[in-house]
Tab-separated table of C-alpha atoms in Angstrom:
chain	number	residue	atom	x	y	z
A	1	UNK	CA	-3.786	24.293	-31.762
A	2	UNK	CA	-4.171	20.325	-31.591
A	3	UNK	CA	-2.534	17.847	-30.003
A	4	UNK	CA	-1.644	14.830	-31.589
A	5	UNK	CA	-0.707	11.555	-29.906
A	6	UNK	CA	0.199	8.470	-31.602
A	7	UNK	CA	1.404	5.021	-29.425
A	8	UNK	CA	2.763	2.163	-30.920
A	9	UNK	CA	4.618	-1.001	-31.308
A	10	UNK	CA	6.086	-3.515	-33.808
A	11	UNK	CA	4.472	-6.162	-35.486
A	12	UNK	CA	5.819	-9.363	-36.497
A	13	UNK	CA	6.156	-8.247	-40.332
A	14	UNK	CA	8.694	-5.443	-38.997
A	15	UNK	CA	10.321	-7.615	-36.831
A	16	UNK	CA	11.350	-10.137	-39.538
A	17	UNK	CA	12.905	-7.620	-41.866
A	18	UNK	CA	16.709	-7.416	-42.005
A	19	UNK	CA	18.090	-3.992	-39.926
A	20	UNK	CA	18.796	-2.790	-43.528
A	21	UNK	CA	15.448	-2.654	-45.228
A	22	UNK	CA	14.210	-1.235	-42.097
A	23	UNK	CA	16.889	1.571	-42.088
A	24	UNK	CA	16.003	2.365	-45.543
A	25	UNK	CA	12.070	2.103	-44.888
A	26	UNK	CA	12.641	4.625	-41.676
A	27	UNK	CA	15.011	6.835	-43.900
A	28	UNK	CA	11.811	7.547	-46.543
A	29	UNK	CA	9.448	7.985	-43.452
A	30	UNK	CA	11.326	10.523	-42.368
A	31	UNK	CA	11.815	12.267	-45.705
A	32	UNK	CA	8.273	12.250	-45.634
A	33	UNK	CA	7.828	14.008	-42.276
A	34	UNK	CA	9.250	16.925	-44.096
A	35	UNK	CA	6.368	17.898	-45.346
A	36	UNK	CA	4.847	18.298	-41.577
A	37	UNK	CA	7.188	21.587	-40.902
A	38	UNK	CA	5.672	23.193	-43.977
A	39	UNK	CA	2.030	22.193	-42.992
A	40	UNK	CA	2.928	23.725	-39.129
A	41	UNK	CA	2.960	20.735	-37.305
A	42	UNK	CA	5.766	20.912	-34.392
A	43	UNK	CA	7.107	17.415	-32.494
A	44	UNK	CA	6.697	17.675	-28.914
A	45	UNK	CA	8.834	14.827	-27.876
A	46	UNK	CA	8.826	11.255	-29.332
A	47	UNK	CA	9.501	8.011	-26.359
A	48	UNK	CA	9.752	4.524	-25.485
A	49	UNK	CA	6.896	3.921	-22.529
A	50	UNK	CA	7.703	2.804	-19.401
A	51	UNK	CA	5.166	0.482	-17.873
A	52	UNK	CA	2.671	1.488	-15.125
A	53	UNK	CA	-0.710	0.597	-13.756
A	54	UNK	CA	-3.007	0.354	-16.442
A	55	UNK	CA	-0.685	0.698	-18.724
A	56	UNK	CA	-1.813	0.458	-22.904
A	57	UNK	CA	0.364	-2.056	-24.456
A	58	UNK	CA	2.038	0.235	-26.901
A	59	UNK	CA	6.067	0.441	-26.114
A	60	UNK	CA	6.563	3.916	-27.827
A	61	UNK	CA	4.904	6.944	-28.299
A	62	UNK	CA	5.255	10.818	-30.070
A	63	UNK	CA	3.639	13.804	-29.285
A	64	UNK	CA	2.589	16.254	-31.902
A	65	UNK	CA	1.371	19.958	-31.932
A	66	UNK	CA	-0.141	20.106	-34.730
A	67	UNK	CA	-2.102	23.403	-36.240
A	68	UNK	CA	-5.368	21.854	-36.702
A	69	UNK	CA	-7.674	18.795	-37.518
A	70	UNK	CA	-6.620	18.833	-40.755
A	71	UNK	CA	-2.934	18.473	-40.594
A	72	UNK	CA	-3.293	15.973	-38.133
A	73	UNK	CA	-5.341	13.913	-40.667
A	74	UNK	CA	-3.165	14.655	-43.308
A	75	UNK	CA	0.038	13.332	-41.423
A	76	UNK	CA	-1.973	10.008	-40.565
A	77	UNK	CA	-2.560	10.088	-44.522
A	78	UNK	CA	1.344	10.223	-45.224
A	79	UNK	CA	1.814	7.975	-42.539
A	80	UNK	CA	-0.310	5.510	-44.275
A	81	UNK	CA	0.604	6.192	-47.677
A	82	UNK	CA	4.171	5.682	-46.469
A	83	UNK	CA	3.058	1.862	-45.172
A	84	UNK	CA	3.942	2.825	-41.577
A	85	UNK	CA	0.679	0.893	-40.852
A	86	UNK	CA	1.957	-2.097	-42.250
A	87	UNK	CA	4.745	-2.569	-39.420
A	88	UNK	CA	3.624	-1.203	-36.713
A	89	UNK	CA	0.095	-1.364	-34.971
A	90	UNK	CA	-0.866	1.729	-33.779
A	91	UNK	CA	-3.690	4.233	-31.805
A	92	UNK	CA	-3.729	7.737	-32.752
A	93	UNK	CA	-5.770	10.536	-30.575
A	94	UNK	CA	-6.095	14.389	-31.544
A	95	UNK	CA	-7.742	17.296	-29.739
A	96	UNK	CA	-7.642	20.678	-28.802
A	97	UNK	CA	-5.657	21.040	-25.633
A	98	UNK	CA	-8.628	22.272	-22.136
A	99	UNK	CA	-8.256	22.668	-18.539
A	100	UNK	CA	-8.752	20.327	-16.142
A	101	UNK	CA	-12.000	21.492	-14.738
A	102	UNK	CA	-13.098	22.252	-19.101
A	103	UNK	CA	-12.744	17.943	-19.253
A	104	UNK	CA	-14.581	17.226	-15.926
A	105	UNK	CA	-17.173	19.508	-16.941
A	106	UNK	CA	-17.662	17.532	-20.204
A	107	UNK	CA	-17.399	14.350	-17.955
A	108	UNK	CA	-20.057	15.156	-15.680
A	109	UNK	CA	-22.291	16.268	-18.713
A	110	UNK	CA	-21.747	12.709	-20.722
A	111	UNK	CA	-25.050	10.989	-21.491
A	112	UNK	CA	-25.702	7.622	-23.250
């Protein structure tokens, strides 16, 4: 099982369309979501960030369980092929879920 985390925010091009055609452009992304349940994928919670030290510049976020690689590459596909990209700059990161001492293993192990 993967984890998939996406942050993002608004850019201008999203900001100057009318509340309408943004309605309507949110209404097919979300048809299009659809297709996640069949493929497995499960939303873990969706947010709007709330500043702190070091914070990453990205107002909201969503967190995704997704089955694999592959369905998380697939939903950045629909979210492209939707024009999500287009309004909104975003980050995406996906991995397999470890431990705490799994990751600081891996950390102490990192070479250049």
């Amino acid at each position: 099982m993967h984890t998939f985390v996406e942050l993002f925010r608004a850019k201008d091009e999203w900001l100057d369309l009318p509340v309408a055609e943004r309605e309507t452009f949110l209404s097919d992304v979300a048809s299009r979501m659809a297709v996640l349940d069949e493929l497995g994928a499960e939303v873990i919670g969706w947010g709007s960030s709330e500043p702190i030290d070091r914070d990453a510049g990205y107002p909201f976020f969503a967190v995704w369980r997704m089955p694999s690689t592959a369905v998380a590459e697939r939903f950045a596909q629909e979210l492209e092929a939707a024009g999500w990209y287009a309004y909104f700059q975003q980050i995406n990161t996906t991995g397999e879920l470890q431990s705490p001492p799994e990751v600081l293993a891996r950390l102490a192990q990192l070479g250049r």
